[in-house]
Short mmCIF file of C-alpha atoms and ligand atoms in Angstrom, two decimals:
data_model
loop_
_atom_site.label_atom_id
_atom_site.label_comp_id
_atom_site.label_asym_id
_atom_site.label_seq_id
_atom_site.Cartn_x
_atom_site.Cartn_y
_atom_site.Cartn_z
CA MET U 21 18.43 1.33 -16.01
CA SER U 22 21.36 2.15 -13.70
CA ILE U 23 24.50 -0.13 -13.30
CA ARG U 24 22.84 -0.99 -9.83
CA GLU U 25 19.41 -1.93 -11.40
CA GLU U 26 21.23 -3.92 -14.27
CA THR U 27 23.42 -5.71 -11.85
CA LEU U 28 20.36 -6.55 -9.63
CA LYS U 29 18.44 -7.95 -12.85
CA ILE U 30 21.29 -10.42 -13.55
CA LEU U 31 21.52 -11.44 -9.96
CA GLU U 32 17.78 -12.01 -9.90
CA GLU U 33 17.93 -14.07 -13.20
CA ASN U 34 20.52 -16.38 -11.31
CA ARG U 35 18.81 -16.05 -7.69
CA GLY U 36 20.55 -18.76 -5.48
CA ALA U 37 23.51 -19.29 -7.98
CA ASP U 38 26.85 -17.68 -8.24
CA VAL U 39 27.54 -15.14 -11.18
CA SER U 40 31.13 -13.79 -11.19
CA GLY U 41 31.85 -10.14 -11.11
CA ALA U 42 33.80 -10.52 -14.33
CA GLU U 43 30.90 -11.93 -16.04
CA ILE U 44 28.44 -9.11 -14.70
CA ALA U 45 31.00 -6.45 -15.87
CA ARG U 46 31.19 -7.96 -19.42
CA ARG U 47 27.50 -8.22 -19.83
CA LEU U 48 27.01 -4.68 -18.76
CA GLY U 49 30.00 -3.14 -20.43
CA VAL U 50 31.45 -1.82 -17.23
CA SER U 51 34.60 -2.32 -15.20
CA ARG U 52 34.72 -4.94 -12.27
CA SER U 53 34.87 -2.23 -9.65
CA ALA U 54 31.70 -0.50 -10.99
CA VAL U 55 30.09 -4.05 -10.32
CA TRP U 56 31.56 -4.02 -6.97
CA LYS U 57 30.10 -0.53 -6.24
CA ALA U 58 26.66 -1.55 -7.49
CA VAL U 59 26.80 -4.61 -5.30
CA SER U 60 27.79 -2.64 -2.23
CA ALA U 61 24.88 -0.30 -2.80
CA LEU U 62 22.41 -3.13 -3.34
CA LYS U 63 23.52 -4.54 -0.05
CA ALA U 64 22.99 -1.15 1.67
CA ASP U 65 19.54 -1.25 0.11
CA GLY U 66 18.81 -4.48 1.93
CA HIS U 67 19.62 -7.23 -0.49
CA THR U 68 21.26 -10.24 0.83
CA ILE U 69 24.12 -10.76 -1.52
CA LEU U 70 26.74 -13.45 -0.70
CA ALA U 71 30.18 -13.18 -1.93
CA GLY U 72 33.35 -15.23 -1.59
CA THR U 73 36.87 -15.07 -3.07
CA ASN U 74 36.70 -16.55 -6.60
CA ARG U 75 32.78 -17.25 -6.04
CA GLY U 76 31.23 -14.39 -7.39
CA TYR U 77 28.02 -13.01 -6.22
CA CYS U 78 24.96 -14.57 -5.31
CA LEU U 79 21.35 -13.24 -4.62
CA ALA U 80 20.37 -15.13 -1.52
CA ALA U 81 17.17 -17.22 -2.18
CA GLU U 82 15.65 -15.78 0.93
CA SER U 83 16.26 -12.23 0.17
CA GLY U 84 13.09 -10.64 1.30
CA ALA U 85 14.09 -6.99 0.22
CA LEU U 86 11.90 -5.00 -1.94
CA SER U 87 13.17 -5.16 -5.48
CA VAL U 88 11.75 -3.84 -8.73
CA PRO U 89 12.53 -6.95 -10.67
CA GLU U 90 11.09 -9.18 -8.09
CA ILE U 91 7.70 -7.28 -7.90
CA GLN U 92 7.82 -7.32 -11.65
CA LYS U 93 8.07 -11.00 -11.85
CA TYR U 94 4.70 -11.31 -9.95
CA LEU U 95 2.88 -8.26 -11.37
CA LYS U 96 0.40 -8.49 -14.15
CA THR U 97 -0.53 -4.89 -14.20
CA PRO U 98 1.79 -2.75 -16.64
CA CYS U 99 3.31 -0.20 -14.24
CA THR U 100 6.38 1.80 -13.77
CA LEU U 101 7.95 1.03 -10.48
CA VAL U 102 9.98 3.55 -8.68
CA LEU U 103 11.62 2.02 -5.54
CA LYS U 104 13.26 4.23 -3.00
CA LYS U 105 15.26 3.49 0.20
CA ALA U 106 13.73 6.33 2.22
CA VAL U 107 11.44 9.26 1.37
CA THR U 108 9.40 11.69 3.40
CA SER U 109 6.18 10.43 1.98
CA THR U 110 5.55 8.09 -1.14
CA ASN U 111 2.39 10.15 -1.65
CA ASP U 112 4.55 13.35 -1.92
CA VAL U 113 7.07 11.78 -4.32
CA ALA U 114 4.06 10.39 -6.40
CA LYS U 115 2.22 13.89 -6.50
CA ASP U 116 5.66 15.50 -7.66
CA LEU U 117 6.10 13.03 -10.17
CA ALA U 118 2.19 13.34 -11.44
CA GLU U 119 2.86 17.11 -11.59
CA GLU U 120 5.86 16.50 -13.82
CA GLY U 121 3.47 14.36 -16.22
CA ALA U 122 4.05 10.63 -14.80
CA ALA U 123 1.73 8.14 -16.51
CA GLU U 124 -1.20 6.51 -14.72
CA TRP U 125 0.06 3.45 -12.87
CA THR U 126 3.58 5.09 -11.82
CA VAL U 127 3.83 3.44 -8.57
CA VAL U 128 6.38 4.73 -5.85
CA ILE U 129 7.47 2.42 -3.27
CA ALA U 130 9.65 3.18 -0.37
CA ARG U 131 11.37 0.98 2.51
CA GLU U 132 11.00 3.66 4.94
CA GLN U 133 8.94 6.92 5.21
CA THR U 134 10.49 9.66 7.51
CA ALA U 135 7.08 11.65 7.33
CA GLY U 136 4.44 9.17 6.43
CA LYS U 137 0.98 10.86 6.36
CA GLY U 138 -2.23 9.55 7.67
CA ARG U 139 -5.81 10.72 7.30
CA GLN U 140 -7.07 13.95 8.99
CA GLY U 141 -3.65 15.41 9.29
CA ARG U 142 -2.35 12.38 11.22
CA GLN U 143 1.08 10.59 10.89
CA PHE U 144 1.66 7.26 9.53
CA TYR U 145 4.35 5.33 11.54
CA SER U 146 6.56 4.12 8.58
CA PRO U 147 9.80 2.29 9.94
CA ALA U 148 12.42 0.91 7.70
CA ASP U 149 11.74 -2.71 6.18
CA THR U 150 8.87 -3.76 8.39
CA GLY U 151 6.20 -2.45 6.00
CA ILE U 152 5.05 -1.63 2.14
CA TYR U 153 4.63 2.06 1.73
CA MET U 154 3.28 2.77 -1.71
CA SER U 155 1.56 5.25 -3.78
CA ILE U 156 -0.13 4.91 -7.24
CA VAL U 157 -0.61 7.54 -9.55
CA LEU U 158 -3.95 7.51 -11.20
CA ARG U 159 -5.55 9.79 -13.85
CA PRO U 160 -9.19 9.00 -13.20
CA ALA U 161 -11.82 9.90 -16.06
CA PHE U 162 -14.72 9.77 -13.52
CA PRO U 163 -15.50 12.70 -11.53
CA PRO U 164 -13.93 13.71 -8.35
CA ALA U 165 -17.26 13.14 -6.41
CA GLN U 166 -16.56 9.39 -6.74
CA ALA U 167 -13.11 9.74 -5.29
CA LEU U 168 -14.32 7.42 -2.33
CA LEU U 169 -14.51 4.66 -4.74
CA ILE U 170 -10.68 4.68 -5.23
CA THR U 171 -10.06 4.31 -1.42
CA THR U 172 -12.71 1.78 -0.78
CA ALA U 173 -11.49 -0.53 -3.76
CA ALA U 174 -7.96 -0.25 -2.33
CA ALA U 175 -9.17 -1.54 0.97
CA VAL U 176 -10.79 -4.62 -0.48
CA ALA U 177 -7.59 -5.04 -2.74
CA VAL U 178 -5.27 -4.94 0.36
CA ALA U 179 -7.58 -7.20 2.30
CA GLN U 180 -7.60 -9.75 -0.51
CA ALA U 181 -3.93 -9.55 -1.07
CA LEU U 182 -3.12 -10.09 2.74
CA GLU U 183 -5.52 -13.15 2.77
CA GLN U 184 -4.00 -14.51 -0.51
CA LEU U 185 -0.61 -14.55 1.52
CA GLY U 186 -1.84 -15.92 4.65
CA CYS U 187 -2.68 -13.13 6.84
CA PRO U 188 -5.56 -14.22 9.19
CA ASP U 189 -9.08 -12.90 8.20
CA PRO U 190 -8.34 -9.38 7.07
CA ALA U 191 -11.31 -7.14 7.51
CA ILE U 192 -12.25 -3.55 6.52
CA LYS U 193 -12.93 -0.91 9.29
CA TRP U 194 -15.16 1.55 7.49
CA VAL U 195 -14.04 3.42 5.71
CA ASN U 196 -10.70 2.44 4.75
CA ASP U 197 -8.51 0.68 7.38
CA VAL U 198 -7.75 -2.86 7.22
CA TYR U 199 -7.61 -5.07 10.56
CA SER U 200 -6.44 -8.35 11.32
CA GLY U 201 -6.36 -9.88 14.78
CA GLY U 202 -8.30 -6.86 16.29
CA LYS U 203 -5.26 -4.56 15.07
CA LYS U 204 -4.96 -2.16 12.24
CA VAL U 205 -2.52 -3.41 9.81
CA CYS U 206 -3.09 -1.04 6.84
CA GLY U 207 -3.93 2.57 6.40
CA ILE U 208 -4.84 4.29 2.81
CA LEU U 209 -4.64 7.92 2.09
CA THR U 210 -5.99 9.18 -1.44
CA GLU U 211 -5.04 12.64 -2.41
CA GLY U 212 -6.13 14.50 -5.64
CA ALA U 213 -5.55 17.42 -7.73
CA PHE U 214 -8.47 18.92 -9.74
CA ASP U 215 -8.81 21.01 -12.70
CA PHE U 216 -11.53 23.70 -11.62
CA GLU U 217 -12.63 24.58 -15.11
CA SER U 218 -13.37 21.05 -16.18
CA GLY U 219 -14.26 19.72 -12.51
CA ARG U 220 -12.27 16.81 -13.47
CA PHE U 221 -9.19 15.17 -11.62
CA ARG U 222 -5.86 16.03 -12.93
CA TYR U 223 -4.53 13.12 -10.98
CA ALA U 224 -5.15 11.18 -7.92
CA VAL U 225 -2.52 9.42 -5.56
CA LEU U 226 -3.59 6.29 -3.85
CA GLY U 227 -1.33 5.76 -0.78
CA ILE U 228 -1.17 2.53 0.92
CA GLY U 229 0.65 1.74 4.13
CA ILE U 230 0.81 -2.02 5.40
CA ASN U 231 2.44 -3.00 8.62
CA LEU U 232 3.82 -6.30 7.55
CA SER U 233 5.79 -7.30 10.73
CA ALA U 234 6.21 -5.68 14.15
CA PRO U 235 9.18 -3.17 14.37
CA ALA U 236 11.79 -4.10 16.81
CA GLY U 237 10.67 -2.95 20.09
CA GLY U 238 7.02 -2.91 18.89
CA PHE U 239 4.85 -0.16 17.95
CA PRO U 240 5.60 3.28 19.89
CA GLY U 241 3.54 4.89 22.35
CA GLU U 242 -0.41 5.01 21.66
CA LEU U 243 0.18 3.07 18.38
CA ARG U 244 0.80 0.14 20.64
CA GLU U 245 -2.95 -0.25 21.45
CA LYS U 246 -4.09 0.25 17.90
CA ALA U 247 -1.55 -0.94 15.34
CA GLY U 248 -0.69 -4.48 14.62
CA ALA U 249 1.50 -6.51 11.98
CA ALA U 250 -0.25 -8.60 9.23
CA PHE U 251 2.21 -11.35 9.73
CA ALA U 252 3.78 -12.85 12.70
CA ALA U 253 7.36 -12.70 11.76
CA GLY U 254 9.49 -10.87 9.01
CA GLU U 255 8.14 -12.58 6.16
CA PRO U 256 9.97 -12.56 2.41
CA LEU U 257 6.65 -11.79 0.99
CA LYS U 258 6.97 -7.97 0.59
CA ASN U 259 7.40 -8.19 -3.33
CA ARG U 260 4.50 -10.85 -3.76
CA LEU U 261 2.30 -8.61 -1.61
CA ALA U 262 3.02 -5.27 -3.44
CA ALA U 263 2.27 -6.94 -6.66
CA ALA U 264 -1.09 -8.63 -5.50
CA VAL U 265 -2.29 -5.39 -4.03
CA ILE U 266 -1.62 -3.54 -7.32
CA ASP U 267 -3.24 -6.35 -9.43
CA ASN U 268 -6.26 -6.76 -7.30
CA PHE U 269 -6.66 -2.98 -7.03
CA ALA U 270 -6.32 -2.70 -11.05
CA ARG U 271 -9.05 -5.08 -11.65
CA PHE U 272 -11.49 -3.07 -9.61
CA TYR U 273 -10.22 0.42 -11.18
CA ALA U 274 -10.96 -0.80 -14.58
CA ALA U 275 -14.62 -0.60 -13.76
CA LEU U 276 -14.83 1.48 -10.87
CA PRO U 277 -17.79 3.66 -11.61
CA GLU U 278 -19.74 0.46 -11.56
CA LYS U 279 -18.51 -0.22 -7.85
CA PRO U 280 -17.21 -3.81 -8.76
CA HIS U 281 -16.00 -4.07 -5.22
CA LEU U 282 -19.19 -3.00 -3.31
CA ALA U 283 -20.30 -6.72 -2.40
CA LEU U 284 -16.84 -7.62 -1.29
CA TYR U 285 -16.47 -4.50 0.65
CA ARG U 286 -19.74 -5.55 2.53
CA GLN U 287 -18.55 -8.99 3.08
CA ARG U 288 -15.52 -7.72 4.72
CA SER U 289 -16.96 -4.95 6.83
CA MET U 290 -15.98 -5.61 10.52
CA LEU U 291 -18.41 -3.04 11.74
CA THR U 292 -21.62 -4.62 10.60
CA GLY U 293 -23.65 -5.81 13.33
CA LYS U 294 -21.41 -4.22 15.97
CA THR U 295 -21.97 -1.42 18.46
CA VAL U 296 -19.91 1.71 17.39
CA LEU U 297 -19.14 5.00 19.09
CA ILE U 298 -19.98 8.18 17.05
CA PRO U 299 -18.38 11.40 17.93
CA GLY U 300 -20.60 14.43 18.32
CA PRO U 301 -20.79 17.88 19.83
CA LYS U 302 -22.17 16.53 23.04
CA GLY U 303 -19.40 13.65 23.17
CA GLU U 304 -19.84 10.09 21.85
CA ARG U 305 -22.97 8.31 21.45
CA THR U 306 -23.50 4.55 20.78
CA ALA U 307 -25.19 3.02 17.80
CA GLN U 308 -25.75 -0.39 16.08
CA ALA U 309 -23.94 -0.56 12.72
CA LEU U 310 -26.32 -2.16 10.36
CA GLY U 311 -24.24 -2.11 7.10
CA ILE U 312 -22.73 -0.26 4.14
CA ASP U 313 -25.17 1.42 1.74
CA ASP U 314 -24.70 1.70 -2.15
CA ASP U 315 -22.59 4.84 -1.51
CA PHE U 316 -20.18 3.24 1.03
CA ARG U 317 -22.09 5.13 3.94
CA LEU U 318 -22.32 3.48 7.23
CA LEU U 319 -25.78 2.68 8.16
CA VAL U 320 -26.51 2.88 11.91
CA ALA U 321 -29.48 2.67 14.34
CA SER U 322 -29.54 4.70 17.54
CA PRO U 323 -30.86 3.16 20.69
CA ASP U 324 -34.20 4.94 19.99
CA GLY U 325 -34.33 3.08 16.59
CA THR U 326 -33.55 6.25 14.54
CA ARG U 327 -31.66 5.22 11.45
CA GLU U 328 -29.09 7.26 9.56
CA ALA U 329 -26.34 7.08 6.97
CA LEU U 330 -23.05 8.25 8.00
CA SER U 331 -20.76 9.75 5.47
CA SER U 332 -17.02 9.01 5.76
CA GLY U 333 -15.93 12.61 5.15
CA GLU U 334 -17.94 13.95 8.10
CA VAL U 335 -17.39 11.26 10.71
CA SER U 336 -14.87 8.52 11.92
CA VAL U 337 -16.54 5.92 14.22
CA LYS U 338 -14.72 3.63 16.94
CA LEU U 339 -15.65 0.03 17.81
CA PHE U 340 -17.53 0.05 21.31
CA GLN U 341 -15.63 -2.45 23.46
C1 BTN J 402 -4.37 6.36 7.62
O1 BTN J 402 -4.25 5.40 8.26
O2 BTN J 402 -4.77 7.44 8.39
C2 BTN J 402 -3.77 6.61 6.17
C3 BTN J 402 -2.35 6.06 6.08
C4 BTN J 402 -1.70 6.10 4.79
C5 BTN J 402 -0.25 5.61 4.74
C6 BTN J 402 0.25 5.42 3.50
S1 BTN J 402 1.75 4.83 3.42
C7 BTN J 402 1.98 5.37 1.67
C8 BTN J 402 1.43 6.65 1.59
N1 BTN J 402 2.39 7.69 2.01
C9 BTN J 402 1.96 8.28 2.98
O3 BTN J 402 2.47 9.35 3.43
N2 BTN J 402 0.75 8.06 3.43
C10 BTN J 402 0.23 6.80 2.45
#
């Protein structure tokens, strides 16, 4: 652990109470100026640390900044957490770590992404401190053909975690967006690397982006219509939410080929019973969404009664307004 991390750990242990710089310096075996530097860096990372002459340092009780010790406090799944202030994309950082041999359950979390990636080559808007952007390194034993199970389990895990923390009615829009209040509050992007000889995963990276609160000035441009925040105001929940998402997902992942999340996915599917727009070569057509089949395909009925099962890799549908 770095001096900064060790200092944060001590402040976390004494959250809400003063700890003198001399005491931290003594415990870490470093100078008081090294502690001062570490505290300055922690403040720059967004931690609210109060300091006064002869008072020492005090991590504010309401400091909502993402922090490894805080996430660990709530987390049940054994993980290696890597927290970054800003990265291009946590998926890219996680892929680099996976290539270097990082273990399964290495989790990269960032306060901001400067080039967050969405599905189908889109960007994922990831401003500082209003969301959780994280990527989990997985080394699945099941075949890549079942990769959709990762994404769909993550969608249920996020929806459950949001609900646990008070987000109103989180629902899943097939295949892996989470909505609340009619707006998208979470997107999921799973990427993988494969061994072509064995046909197995070398690793997969599960990327999850959650809009926790609205960015200052609101969401930009065309996102304004579609994107929303899971919570009304800036909530000091980030650490608990990150832990809950990881733990919920870990429960499903342990038995993933058995689809332990299928029934829960169906319960939370917001398209079921609705009219949807399906893109096609001749433009969009409407259909009635009937439900989700055992392979997480969307079952739809056309106006003439024809039924079909849509695969997520081939088509993405819109809700007919
Ligand atoms: C989508 O909505 O199309 C998927 C968005 C996925 C965003 C997450 S944020 C963490 C991880 N890093 C990325 O660059 N993308 C994913």
